[in-house]
Tab-separated table of N, CA and C in Angstrom:
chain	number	residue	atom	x	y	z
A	222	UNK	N	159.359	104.223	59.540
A	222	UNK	CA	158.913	105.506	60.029
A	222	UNK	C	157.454	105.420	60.437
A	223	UNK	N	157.038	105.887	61.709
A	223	UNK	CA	155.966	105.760	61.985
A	223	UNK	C	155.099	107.165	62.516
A	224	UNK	N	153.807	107.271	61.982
A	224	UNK	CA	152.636	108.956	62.023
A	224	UNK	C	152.363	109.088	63.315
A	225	UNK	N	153.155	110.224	63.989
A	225	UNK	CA	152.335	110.482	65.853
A	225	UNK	C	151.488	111.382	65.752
A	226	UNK	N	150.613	111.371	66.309
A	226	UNK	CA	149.115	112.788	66.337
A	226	UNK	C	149.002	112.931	67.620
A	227	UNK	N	148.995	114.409	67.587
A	227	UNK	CA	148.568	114.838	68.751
A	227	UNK	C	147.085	114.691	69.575
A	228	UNK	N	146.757	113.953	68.671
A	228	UNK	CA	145.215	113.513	69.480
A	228	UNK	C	144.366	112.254	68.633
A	229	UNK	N	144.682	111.176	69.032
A	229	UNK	CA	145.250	110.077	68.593
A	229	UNK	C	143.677	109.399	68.180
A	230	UNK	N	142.042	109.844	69.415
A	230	UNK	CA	141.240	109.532	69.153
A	230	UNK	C	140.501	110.189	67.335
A	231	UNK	N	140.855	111.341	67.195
A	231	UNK	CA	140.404	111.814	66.474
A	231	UNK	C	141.404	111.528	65.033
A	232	UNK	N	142.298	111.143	65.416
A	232	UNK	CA	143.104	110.417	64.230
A	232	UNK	C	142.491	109.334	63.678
A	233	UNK	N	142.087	108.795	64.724
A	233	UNK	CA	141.758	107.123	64.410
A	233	UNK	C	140.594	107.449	63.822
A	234	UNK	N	139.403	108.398	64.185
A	234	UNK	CA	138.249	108.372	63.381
A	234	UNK	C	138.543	109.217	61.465
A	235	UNK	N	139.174	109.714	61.821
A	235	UNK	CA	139.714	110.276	60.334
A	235	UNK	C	140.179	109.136	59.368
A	236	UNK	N	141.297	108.806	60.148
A	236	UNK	CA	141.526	107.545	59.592
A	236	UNK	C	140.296	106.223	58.936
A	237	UNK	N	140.122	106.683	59.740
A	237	UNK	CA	138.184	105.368	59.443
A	237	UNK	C	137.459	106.157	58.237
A	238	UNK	N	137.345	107.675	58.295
A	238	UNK	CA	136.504	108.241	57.616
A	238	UNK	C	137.580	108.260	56.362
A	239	UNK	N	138.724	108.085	56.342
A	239	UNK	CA	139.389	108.010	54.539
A	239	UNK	C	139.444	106.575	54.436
A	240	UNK	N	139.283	105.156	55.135
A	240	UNK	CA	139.003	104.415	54.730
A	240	UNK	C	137.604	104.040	54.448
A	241	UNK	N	136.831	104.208	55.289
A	241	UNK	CA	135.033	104.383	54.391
A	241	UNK	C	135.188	105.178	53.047
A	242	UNK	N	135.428	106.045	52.871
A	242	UNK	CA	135.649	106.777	51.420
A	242	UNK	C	136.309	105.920	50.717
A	243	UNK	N	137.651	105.541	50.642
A	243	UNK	CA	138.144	104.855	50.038
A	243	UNK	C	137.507	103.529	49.245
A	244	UNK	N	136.816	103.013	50.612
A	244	UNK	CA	136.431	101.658	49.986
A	244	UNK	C	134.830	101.942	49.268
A	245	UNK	N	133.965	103.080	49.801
A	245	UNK	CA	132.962	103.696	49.180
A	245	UNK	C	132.775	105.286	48.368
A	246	UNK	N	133.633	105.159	47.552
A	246	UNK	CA	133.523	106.588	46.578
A	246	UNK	C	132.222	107.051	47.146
A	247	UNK	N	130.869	106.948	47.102
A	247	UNK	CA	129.952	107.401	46.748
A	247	UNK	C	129.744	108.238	48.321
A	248	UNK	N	130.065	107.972	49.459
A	248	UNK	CA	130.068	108.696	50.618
A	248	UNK	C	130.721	109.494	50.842
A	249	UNK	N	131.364	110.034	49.738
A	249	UNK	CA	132.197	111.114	49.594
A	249	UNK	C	130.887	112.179	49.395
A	250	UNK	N	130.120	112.635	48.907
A	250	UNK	CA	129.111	113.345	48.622
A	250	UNK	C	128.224	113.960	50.463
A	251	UNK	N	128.284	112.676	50.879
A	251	UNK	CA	128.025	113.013	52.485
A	251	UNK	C	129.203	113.938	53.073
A	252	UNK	N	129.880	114.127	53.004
A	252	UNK	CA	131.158	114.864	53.541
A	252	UNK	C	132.017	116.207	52.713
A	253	UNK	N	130.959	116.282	51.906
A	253	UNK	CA	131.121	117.745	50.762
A	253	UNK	C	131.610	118.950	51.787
A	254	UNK	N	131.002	119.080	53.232
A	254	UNK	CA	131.685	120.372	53.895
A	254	UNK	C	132.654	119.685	54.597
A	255	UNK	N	133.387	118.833	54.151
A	255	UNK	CA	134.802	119.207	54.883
A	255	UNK	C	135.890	119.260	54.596
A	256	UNK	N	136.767	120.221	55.465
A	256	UNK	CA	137.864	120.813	54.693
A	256	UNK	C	139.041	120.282	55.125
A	257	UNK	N	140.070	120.644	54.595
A	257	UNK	CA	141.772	120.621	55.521
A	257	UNK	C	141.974	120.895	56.611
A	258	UNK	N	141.284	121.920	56.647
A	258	UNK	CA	141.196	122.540	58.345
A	258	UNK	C	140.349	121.625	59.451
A	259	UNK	N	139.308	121.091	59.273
A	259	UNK	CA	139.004	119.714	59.651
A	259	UNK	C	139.418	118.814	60.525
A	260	UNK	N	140.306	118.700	59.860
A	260	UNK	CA	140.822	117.770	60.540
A	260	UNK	C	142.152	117.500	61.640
A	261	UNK	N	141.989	116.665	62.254
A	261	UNK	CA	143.053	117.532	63.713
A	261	UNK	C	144.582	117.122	62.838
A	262	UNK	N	145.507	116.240	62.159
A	262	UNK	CA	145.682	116.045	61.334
A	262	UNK	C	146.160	116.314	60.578
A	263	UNK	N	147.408	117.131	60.305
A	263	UNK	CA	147.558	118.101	58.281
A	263	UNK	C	147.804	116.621	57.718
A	264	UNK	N	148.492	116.034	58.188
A	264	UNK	CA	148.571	115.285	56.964
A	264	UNK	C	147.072	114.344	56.545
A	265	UNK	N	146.593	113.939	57.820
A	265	UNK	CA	145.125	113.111	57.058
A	265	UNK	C	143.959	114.308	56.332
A	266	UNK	N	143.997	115.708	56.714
A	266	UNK	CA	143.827	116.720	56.235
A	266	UNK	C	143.692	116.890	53.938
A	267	UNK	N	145.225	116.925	54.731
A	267	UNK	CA	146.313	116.766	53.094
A	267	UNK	C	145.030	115.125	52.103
A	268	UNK	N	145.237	114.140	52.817
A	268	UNK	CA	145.267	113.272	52.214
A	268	UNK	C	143.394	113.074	52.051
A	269	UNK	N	142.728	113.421	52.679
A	269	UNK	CA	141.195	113.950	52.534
A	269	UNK	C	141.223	114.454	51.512
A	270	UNK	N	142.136	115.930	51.262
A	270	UNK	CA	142.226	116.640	49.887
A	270	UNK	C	142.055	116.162	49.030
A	271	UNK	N	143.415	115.382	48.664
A	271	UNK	CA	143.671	114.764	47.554
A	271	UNK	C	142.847	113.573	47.015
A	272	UNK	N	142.092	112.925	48.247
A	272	UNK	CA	140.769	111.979	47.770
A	272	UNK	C	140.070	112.477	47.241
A	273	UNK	N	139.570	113.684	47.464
A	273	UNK	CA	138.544	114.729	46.903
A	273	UNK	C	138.792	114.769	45.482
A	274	UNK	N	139.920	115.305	45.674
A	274	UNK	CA	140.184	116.050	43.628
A	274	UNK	C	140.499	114.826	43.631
A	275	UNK	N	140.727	113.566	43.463
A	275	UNK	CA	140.573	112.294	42.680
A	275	UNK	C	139.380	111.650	42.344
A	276	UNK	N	138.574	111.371	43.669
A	276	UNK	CA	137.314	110.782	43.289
A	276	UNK	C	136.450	110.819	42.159
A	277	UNK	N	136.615	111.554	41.386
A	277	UNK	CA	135.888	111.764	40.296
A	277	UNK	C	136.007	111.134	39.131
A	278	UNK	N	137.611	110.197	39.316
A	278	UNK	CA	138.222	108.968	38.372
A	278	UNK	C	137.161	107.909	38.418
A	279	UNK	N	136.867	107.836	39.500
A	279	UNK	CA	136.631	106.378	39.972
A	279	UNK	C	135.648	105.768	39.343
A	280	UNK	N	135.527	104.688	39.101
A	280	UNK	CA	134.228	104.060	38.205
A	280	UNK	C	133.769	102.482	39.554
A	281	UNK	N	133.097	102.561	39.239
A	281	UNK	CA	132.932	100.711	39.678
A	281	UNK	C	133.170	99.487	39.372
A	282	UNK	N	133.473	98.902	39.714
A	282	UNK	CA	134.529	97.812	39.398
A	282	UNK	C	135.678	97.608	39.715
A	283	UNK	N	136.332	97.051	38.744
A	283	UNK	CA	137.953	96.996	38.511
A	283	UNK	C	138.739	98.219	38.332
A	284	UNK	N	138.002	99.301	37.944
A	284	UNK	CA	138.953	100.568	37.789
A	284	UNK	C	138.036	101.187	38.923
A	285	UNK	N	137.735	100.875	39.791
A	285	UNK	CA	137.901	101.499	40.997
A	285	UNK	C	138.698	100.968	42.265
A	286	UNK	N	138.945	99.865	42.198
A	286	UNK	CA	140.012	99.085	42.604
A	286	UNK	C	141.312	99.619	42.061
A	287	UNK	N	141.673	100.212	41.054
A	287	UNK	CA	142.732	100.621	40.314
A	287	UNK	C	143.362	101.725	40.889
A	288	UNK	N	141.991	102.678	41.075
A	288	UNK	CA	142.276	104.055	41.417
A	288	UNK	C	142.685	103.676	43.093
A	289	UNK	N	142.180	103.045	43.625
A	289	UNK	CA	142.302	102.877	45.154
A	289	UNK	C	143.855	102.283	45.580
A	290	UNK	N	144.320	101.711	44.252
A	290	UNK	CA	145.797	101.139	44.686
A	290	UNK	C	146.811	102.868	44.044
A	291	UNK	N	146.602	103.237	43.359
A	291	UNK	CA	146.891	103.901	42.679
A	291	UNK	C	146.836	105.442	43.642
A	292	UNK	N	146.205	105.948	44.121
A	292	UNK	CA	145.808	107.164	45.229
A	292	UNK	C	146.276	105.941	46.551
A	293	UNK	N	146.521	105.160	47.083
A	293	UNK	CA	147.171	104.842	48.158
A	293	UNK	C	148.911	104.925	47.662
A	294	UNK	N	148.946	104.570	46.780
A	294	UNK	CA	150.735	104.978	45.822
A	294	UNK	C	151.069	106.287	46.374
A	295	UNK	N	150.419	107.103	46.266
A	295	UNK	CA	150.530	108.712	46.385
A	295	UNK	C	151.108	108.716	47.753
A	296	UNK	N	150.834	108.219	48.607
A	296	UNK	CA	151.206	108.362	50.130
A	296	UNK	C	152.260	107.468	50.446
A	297	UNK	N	152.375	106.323	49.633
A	297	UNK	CA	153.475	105.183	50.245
A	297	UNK	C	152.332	104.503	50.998
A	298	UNK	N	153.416	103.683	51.850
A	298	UNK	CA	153.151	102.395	52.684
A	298	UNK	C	152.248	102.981	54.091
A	299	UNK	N	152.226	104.298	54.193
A	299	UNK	CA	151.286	104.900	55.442
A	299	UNK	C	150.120	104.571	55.581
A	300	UNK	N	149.137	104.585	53.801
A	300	UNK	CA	147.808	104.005	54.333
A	300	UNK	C	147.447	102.506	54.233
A	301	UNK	N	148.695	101.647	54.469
A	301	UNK	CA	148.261	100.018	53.623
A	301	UNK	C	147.155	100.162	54.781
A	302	UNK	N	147.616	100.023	56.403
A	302	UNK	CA	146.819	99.925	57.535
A	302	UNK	C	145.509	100.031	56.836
A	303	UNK	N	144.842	101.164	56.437
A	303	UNK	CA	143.617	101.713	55.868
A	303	UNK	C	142.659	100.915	54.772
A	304	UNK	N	143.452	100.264	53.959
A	304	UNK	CA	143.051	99.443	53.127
A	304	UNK	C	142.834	97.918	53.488
């Protein structure tokens, strides 16, 4: 099964902006105003969300590596690309 967006440039930068987060918790703090609505997107929207109310697990190290396999689980095989 494969994600179509109706506006494919602004996907791709979303996409970039939950993999920068992903791989840098701490740039999450740069991006405090943005919302669901945001993004062109519900589902990268959705999945912005849910980085949000997680990030706060995250430690450095190995259990942040943990959380990052662990919150990509949540979605399935959609964000391996991302990682």
């Amino acid at each position: 099964r494969s994600i179509r967006y109706d506006n494919i440039r602004s996907a791709m930068a979303e996409e970039s902006l939950i993999a920068m987060v992903l791989r840098e918790p701490a740039l999450l703090s740069a991006c405090r105003n943005l919302t669901v609505d945001c993004f062109s997107s519900p589902l990268l929207g959705r999945v912005f969300d849910q980085l949000c109310q997680c990030i706060g697990v995250a430690v450095s190290g190995r259990q942040n590596q943990l959380f990052v396999r662990r919150f990509a689980g949540l979605f399935g095989h959609n964000l391996s690309p991302l990682l």
